[in-house]
PDB file of C-alpha atoms in Angstrom:
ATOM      1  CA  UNK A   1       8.849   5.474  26.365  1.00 55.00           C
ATOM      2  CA  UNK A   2       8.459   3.067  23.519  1.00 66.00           C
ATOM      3  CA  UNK A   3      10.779   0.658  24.699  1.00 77.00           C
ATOM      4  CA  UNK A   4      11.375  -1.690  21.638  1.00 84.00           C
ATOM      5  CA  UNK A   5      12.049   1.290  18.986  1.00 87.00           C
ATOM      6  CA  UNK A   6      14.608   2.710  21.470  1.00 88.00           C
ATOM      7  CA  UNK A   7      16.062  -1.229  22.074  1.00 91.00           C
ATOM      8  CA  UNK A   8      15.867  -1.227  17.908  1.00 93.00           C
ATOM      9  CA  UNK A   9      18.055   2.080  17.555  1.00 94.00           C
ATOM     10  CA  UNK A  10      20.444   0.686  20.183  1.00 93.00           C
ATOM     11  CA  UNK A  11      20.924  -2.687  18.664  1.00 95.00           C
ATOM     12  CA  UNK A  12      21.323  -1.060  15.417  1.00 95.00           C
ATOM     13  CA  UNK A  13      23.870   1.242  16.694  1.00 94.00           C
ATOM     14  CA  UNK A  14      26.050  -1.396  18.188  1.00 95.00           C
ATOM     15  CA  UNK A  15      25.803  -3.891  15.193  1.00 94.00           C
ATOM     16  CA  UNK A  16      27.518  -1.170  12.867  1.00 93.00           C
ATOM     17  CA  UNK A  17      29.971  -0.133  15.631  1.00 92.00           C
ATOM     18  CA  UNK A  18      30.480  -4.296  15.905  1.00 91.00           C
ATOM     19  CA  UNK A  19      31.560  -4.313  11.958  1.00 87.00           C
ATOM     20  CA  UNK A  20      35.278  -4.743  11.158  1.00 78.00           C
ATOM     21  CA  UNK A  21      36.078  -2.897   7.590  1.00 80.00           C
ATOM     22  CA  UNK A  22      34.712   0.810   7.984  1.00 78.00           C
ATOM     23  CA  UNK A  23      35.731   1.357   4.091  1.00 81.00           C
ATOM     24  CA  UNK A  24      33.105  -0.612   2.621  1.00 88.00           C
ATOM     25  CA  UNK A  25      29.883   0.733   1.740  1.00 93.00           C
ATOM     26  CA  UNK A  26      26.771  -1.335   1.690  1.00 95.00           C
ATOM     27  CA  UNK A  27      24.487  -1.750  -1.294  1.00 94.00           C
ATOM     28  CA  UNK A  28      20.948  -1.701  -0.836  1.00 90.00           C
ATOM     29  CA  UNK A  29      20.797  -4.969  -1.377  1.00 92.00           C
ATOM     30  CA  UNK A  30      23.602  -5.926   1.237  1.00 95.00           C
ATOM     31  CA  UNK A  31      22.795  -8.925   3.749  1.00 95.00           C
ATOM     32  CA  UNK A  32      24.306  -6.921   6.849  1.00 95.00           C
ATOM     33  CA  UNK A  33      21.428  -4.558   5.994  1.00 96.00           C
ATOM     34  CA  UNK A  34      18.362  -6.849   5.467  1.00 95.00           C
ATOM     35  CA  UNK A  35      19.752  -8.820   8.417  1.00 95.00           C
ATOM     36  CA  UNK A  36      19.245  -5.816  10.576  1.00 96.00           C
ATOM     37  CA  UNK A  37      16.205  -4.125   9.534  1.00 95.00           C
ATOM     38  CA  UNK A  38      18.417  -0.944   7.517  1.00 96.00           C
ATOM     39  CA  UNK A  39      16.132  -0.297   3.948  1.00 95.00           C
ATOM     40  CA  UNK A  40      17.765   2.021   1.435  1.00 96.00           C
ATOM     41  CA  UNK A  41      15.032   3.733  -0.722  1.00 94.00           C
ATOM     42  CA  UNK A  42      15.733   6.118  -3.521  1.00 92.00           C
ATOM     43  CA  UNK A  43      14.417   9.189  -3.085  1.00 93.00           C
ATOM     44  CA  UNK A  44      15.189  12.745  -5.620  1.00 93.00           C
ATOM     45  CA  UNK A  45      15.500  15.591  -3.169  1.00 93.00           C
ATOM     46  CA  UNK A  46      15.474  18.270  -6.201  1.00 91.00           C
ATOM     47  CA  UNK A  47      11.818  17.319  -6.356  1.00 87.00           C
ATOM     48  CA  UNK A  48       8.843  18.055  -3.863  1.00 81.00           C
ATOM     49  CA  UNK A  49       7.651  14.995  -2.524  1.00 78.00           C
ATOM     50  CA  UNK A  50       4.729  12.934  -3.479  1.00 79.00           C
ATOM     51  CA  UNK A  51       1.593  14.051  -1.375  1.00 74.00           C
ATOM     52  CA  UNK A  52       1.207  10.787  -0.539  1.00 77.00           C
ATOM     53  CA  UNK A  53       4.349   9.145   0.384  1.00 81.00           C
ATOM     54  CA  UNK A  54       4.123   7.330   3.417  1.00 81.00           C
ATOM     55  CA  UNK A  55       5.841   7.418   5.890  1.00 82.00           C
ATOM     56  CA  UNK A  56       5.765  11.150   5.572  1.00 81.00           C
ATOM     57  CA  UNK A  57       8.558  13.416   4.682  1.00 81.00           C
ATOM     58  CA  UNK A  58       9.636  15.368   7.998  1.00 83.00           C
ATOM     59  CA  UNK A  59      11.408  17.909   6.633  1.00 82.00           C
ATOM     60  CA  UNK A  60      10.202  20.639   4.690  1.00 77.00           C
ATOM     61  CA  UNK A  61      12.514  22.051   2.225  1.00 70.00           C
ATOM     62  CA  UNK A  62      11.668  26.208   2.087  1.00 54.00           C
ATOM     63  CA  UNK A  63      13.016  29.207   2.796  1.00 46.00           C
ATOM     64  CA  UNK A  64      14.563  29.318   6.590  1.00 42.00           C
ATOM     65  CA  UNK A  65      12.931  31.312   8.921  1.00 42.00           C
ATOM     66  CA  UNK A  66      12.783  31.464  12.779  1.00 43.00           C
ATOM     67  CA  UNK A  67       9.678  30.737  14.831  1.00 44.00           C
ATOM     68  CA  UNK A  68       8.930  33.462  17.465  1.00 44.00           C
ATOM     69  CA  UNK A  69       9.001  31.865  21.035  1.00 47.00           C
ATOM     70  CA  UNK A  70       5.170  31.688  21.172  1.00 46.00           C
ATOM     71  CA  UNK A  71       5.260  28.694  18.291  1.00 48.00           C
ATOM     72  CA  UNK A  72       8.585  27.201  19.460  1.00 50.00           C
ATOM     73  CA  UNK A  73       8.067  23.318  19.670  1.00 62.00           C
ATOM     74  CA  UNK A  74      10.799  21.376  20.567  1.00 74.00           C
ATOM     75  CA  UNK A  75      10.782  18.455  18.415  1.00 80.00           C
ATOM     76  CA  UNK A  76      12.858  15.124  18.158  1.00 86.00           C
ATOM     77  CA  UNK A  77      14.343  16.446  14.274  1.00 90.00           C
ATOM     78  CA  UNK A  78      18.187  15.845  13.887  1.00 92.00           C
ATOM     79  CA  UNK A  79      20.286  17.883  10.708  1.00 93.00           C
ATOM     80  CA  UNK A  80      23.766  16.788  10.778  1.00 94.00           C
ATOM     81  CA  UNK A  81      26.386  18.121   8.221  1.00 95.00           C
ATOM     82  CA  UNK A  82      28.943  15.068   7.457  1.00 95.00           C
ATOM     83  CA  UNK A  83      32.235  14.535   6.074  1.00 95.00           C
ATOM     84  CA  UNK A  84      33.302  11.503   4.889  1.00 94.00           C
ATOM     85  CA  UNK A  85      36.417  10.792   3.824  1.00 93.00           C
ATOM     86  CA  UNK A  86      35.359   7.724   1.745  1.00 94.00           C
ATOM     87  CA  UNK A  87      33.429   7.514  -1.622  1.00 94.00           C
ATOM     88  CA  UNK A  88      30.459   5.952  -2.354  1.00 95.00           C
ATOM     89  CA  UNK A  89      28.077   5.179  -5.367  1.00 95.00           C
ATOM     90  CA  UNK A  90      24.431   5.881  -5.586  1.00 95.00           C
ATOM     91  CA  UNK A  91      22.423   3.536  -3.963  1.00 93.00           C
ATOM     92  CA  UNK A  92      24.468   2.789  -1.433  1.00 96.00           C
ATOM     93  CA  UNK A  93      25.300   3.631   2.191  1.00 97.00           C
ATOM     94  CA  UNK A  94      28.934   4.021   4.433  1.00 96.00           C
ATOM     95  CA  UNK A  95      29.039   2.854   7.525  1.00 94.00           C
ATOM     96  CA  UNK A  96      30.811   6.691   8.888  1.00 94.00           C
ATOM     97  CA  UNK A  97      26.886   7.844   7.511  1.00 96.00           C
ATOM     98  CA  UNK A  98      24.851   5.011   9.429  1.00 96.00           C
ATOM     99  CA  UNK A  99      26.813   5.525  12.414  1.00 95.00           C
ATOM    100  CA  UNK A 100      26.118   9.032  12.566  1.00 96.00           C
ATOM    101  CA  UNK A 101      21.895   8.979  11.820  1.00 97.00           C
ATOM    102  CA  UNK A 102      22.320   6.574  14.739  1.00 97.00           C
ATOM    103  CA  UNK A 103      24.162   8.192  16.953  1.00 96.00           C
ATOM    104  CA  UNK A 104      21.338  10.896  16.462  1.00 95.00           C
ATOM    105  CA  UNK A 105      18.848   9.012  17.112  1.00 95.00           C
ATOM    106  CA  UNK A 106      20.314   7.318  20.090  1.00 94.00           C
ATOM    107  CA  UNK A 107      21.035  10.752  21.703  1.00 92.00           C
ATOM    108  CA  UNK A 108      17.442  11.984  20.884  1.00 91.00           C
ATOM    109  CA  UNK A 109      16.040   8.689  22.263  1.00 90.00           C
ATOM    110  CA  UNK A 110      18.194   9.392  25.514  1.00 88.00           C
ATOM    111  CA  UNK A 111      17.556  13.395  25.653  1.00 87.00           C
ATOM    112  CA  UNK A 112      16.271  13.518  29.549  1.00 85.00           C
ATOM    113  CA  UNK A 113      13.143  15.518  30.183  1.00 80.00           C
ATOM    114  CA  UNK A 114      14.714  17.871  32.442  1.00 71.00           C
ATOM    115  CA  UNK A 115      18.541  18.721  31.943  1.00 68.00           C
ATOM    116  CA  UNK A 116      20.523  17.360  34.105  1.00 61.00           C
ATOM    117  CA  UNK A 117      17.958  14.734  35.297  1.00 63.00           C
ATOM    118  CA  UNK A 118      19.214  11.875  33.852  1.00 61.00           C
ATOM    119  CA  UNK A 119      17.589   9.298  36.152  1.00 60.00           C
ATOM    120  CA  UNK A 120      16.801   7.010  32.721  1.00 61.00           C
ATOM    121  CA  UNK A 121      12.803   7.442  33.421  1.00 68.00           C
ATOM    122  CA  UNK A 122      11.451  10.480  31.793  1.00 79.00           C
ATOM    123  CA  UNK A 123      12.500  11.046  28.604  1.00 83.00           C
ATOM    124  CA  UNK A 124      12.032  14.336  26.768  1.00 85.00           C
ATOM    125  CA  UNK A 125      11.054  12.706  23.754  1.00 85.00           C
ATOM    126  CA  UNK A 126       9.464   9.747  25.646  1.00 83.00           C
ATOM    127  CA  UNK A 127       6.452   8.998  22.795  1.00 83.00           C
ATOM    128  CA  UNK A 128       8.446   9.411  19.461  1.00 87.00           C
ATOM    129  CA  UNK A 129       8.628   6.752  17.270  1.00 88.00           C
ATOM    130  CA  UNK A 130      10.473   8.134  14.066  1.00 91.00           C
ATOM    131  CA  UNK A 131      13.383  10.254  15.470  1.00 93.00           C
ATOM    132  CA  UNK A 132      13.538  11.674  12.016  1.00 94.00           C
ATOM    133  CA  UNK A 133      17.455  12.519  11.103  1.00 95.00           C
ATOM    134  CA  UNK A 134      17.978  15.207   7.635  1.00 95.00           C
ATOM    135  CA  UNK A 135      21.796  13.580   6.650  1.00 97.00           C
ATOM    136  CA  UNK A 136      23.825  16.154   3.976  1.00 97.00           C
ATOM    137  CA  UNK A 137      26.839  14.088   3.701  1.00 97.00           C
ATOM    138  CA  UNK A 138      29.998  15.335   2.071  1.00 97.00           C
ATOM    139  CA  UNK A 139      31.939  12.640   0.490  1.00 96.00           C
ATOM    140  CA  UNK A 140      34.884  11.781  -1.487  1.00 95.00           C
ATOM    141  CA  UNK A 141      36.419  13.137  -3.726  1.00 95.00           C
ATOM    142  CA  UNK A 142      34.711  16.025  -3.644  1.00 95.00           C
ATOM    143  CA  UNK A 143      30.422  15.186  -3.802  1.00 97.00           C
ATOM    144  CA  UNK A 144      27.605  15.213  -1.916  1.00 97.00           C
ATOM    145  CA  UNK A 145      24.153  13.743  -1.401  1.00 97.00           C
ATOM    146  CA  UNK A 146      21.454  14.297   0.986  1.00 97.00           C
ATOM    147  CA  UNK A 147      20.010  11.569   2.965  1.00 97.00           C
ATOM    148  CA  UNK A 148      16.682  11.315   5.236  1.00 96.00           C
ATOM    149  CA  UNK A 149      16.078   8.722   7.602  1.00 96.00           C
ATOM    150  CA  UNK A 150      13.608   7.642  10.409  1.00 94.00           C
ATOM    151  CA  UNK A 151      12.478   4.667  12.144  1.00 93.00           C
ATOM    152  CA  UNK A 152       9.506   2.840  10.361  1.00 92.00           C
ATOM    153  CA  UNK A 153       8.306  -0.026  13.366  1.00 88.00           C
ATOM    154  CA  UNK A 154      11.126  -1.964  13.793  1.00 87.00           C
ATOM    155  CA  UNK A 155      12.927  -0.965  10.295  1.00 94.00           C
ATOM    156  CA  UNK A 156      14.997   1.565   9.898  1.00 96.00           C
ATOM    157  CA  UNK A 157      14.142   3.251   6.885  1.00 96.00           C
ATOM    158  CA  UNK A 158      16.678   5.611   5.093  1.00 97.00           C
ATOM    159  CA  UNK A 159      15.779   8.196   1.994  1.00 96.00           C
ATOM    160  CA  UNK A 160      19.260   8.535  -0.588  1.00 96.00           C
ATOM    161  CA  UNK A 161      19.287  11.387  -2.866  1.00 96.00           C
ATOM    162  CA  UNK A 162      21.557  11.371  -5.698  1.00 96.00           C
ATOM    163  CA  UNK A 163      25.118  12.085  -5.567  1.00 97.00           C
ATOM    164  CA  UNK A 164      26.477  15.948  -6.350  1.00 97.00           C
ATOM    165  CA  UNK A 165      29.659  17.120  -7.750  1.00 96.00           C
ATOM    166  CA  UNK A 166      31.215  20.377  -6.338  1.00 94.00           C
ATOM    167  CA  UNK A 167      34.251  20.112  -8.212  1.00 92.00           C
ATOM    168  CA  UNK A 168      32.917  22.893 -10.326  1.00 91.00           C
ATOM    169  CA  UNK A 169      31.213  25.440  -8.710  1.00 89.00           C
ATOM    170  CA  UNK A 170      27.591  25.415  -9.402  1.00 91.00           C
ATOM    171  CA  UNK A 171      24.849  27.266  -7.221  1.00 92.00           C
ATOM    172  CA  UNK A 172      21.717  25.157  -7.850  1.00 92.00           C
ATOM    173  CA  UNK A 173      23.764  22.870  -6.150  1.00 93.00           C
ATOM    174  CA  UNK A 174      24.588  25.015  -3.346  1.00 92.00           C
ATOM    175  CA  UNK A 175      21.130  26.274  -3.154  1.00 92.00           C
ATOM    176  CA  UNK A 176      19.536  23.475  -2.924  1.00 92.00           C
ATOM    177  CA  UNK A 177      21.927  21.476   0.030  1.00 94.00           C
ATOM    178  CA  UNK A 178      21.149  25.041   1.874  1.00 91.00           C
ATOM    179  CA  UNK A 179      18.028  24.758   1.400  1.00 89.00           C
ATOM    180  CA  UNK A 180      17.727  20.918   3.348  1.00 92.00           C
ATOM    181  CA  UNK A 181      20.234  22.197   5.716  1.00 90.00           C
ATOM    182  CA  UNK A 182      18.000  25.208   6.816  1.00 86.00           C
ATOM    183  CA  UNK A 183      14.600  23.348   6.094  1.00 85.00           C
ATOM    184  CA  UNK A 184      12.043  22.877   9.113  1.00 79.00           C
ATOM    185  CA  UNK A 185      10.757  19.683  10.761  1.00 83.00           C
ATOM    186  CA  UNK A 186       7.570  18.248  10.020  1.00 79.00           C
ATOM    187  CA  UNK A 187       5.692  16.263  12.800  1.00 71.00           C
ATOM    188  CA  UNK A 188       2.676  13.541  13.017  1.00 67.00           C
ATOM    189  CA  UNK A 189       0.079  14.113  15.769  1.00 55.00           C
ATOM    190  CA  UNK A 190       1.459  14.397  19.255  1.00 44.00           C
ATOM    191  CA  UNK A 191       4.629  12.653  17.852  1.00 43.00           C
ATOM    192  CA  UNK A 192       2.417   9.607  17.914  1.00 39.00           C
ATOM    193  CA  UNK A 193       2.765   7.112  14.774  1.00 38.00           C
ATOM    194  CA  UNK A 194      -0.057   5.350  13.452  1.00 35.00           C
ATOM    195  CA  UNK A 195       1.857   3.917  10.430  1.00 33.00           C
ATOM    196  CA  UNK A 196       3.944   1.078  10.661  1.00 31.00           C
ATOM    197  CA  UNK A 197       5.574  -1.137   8.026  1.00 32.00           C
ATOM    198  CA  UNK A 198       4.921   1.012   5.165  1.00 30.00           C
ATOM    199  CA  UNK A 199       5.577   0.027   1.826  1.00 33.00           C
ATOM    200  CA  UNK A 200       8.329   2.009   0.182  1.00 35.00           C
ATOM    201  CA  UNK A 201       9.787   1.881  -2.997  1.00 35.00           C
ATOM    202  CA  UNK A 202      13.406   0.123  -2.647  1.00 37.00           C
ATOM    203  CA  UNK A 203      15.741   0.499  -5.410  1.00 40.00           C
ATOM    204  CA  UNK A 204      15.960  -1.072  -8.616  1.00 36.00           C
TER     205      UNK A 204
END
């Protein structure tokens, strides 16, 4: 078990818990982020990604389709479907949507190897170092945005799309949050992570 991404994910989790007004939303230039490791990068989900965007992008966005038991890998990916009752601008980040990606990755990081075994030793997902999370997050008043985020070293590094409107009904819209909420998880090598503090983009 990589010890110090897991002691990261936990640190990170209690620091948001720890924070008093759950209303605000941080910027991505917000001190309570750069003081814990949290980067916000930009990132249009209507587009395919660049083939060399780093770290890589671990969730394809195609058609759904179900593997056969034969290829079934179980893999540390997290899609979570969010409501928040809050709005929030482009480029930045509610704490109800951090607390969530980290409560993901906090289970995953926990997930015993056996169920029911949970002597805190053997972990099912005991040489991940991403625990990538796919975020569509329904906010206030009535949009939406799609967020990815994973754990890059010690930085926690988190994808925002664009905000949608559904207060008209529109279906490239719909099609394309169906399409992230049924795509399939992408994987490095034996979950093992060469790359580490990775430049990425932040926002303007």
């Amino acid at each position: 078990m990589n010890t110090s991404i897991v002691e990261k994910i936990n640190s990170l989790y209690n620091a948001v818990c720890r924070e008093d007004n759950m209303d605000r939303a941080y910027r991505w230039d917000d001190k309570f982020l750069s003081e814990n490791g949290i980067r916000l990068a930009r990132h249009d989900f209507a587009k395919p990604p660049p083939k060399d965007i780093k770290p890589m992008m671990f969730f394809a966005r195609l058609p759904h389709y179900l593997l056969s038991d034969e290829h079934y890998r179980v893999l540390p990916h997290v899609i979570i479907l969010s409501t928040q009752f809050n709005a929030v601008t482009n480029g930045s980040i509610l704490p109800g949507e951090l607390e969530l990606i980290l409560t993901a990755m906090k289970a995953r990081a926990a997930q015993p190897l056996q169920e029911g075994e949970d002597d805190g030793t053997n972990f099912l997902f005991g040489r991940e170092e991403r625990f990538p999370v796919l975020m569509a997050s329904i906010v206030a008043p009535s949009h939406g945005r799609i967020l990815q985020a994973c754990m890059n070293g010690k930085e926690l590094l988190i994808r925002l799309g664009d905000l949608y409107s559904f207060e008209k009904m529109n279906t490239n819209t719909f099609d394309l949050f169906s399409s992230w909420l049924t795509s399939y998880p992408e994987s490095e090598p034996d979950f093992i992570t060469p790359q580490t503090n990775l430049p990425v983009h932040g926002l303007p």
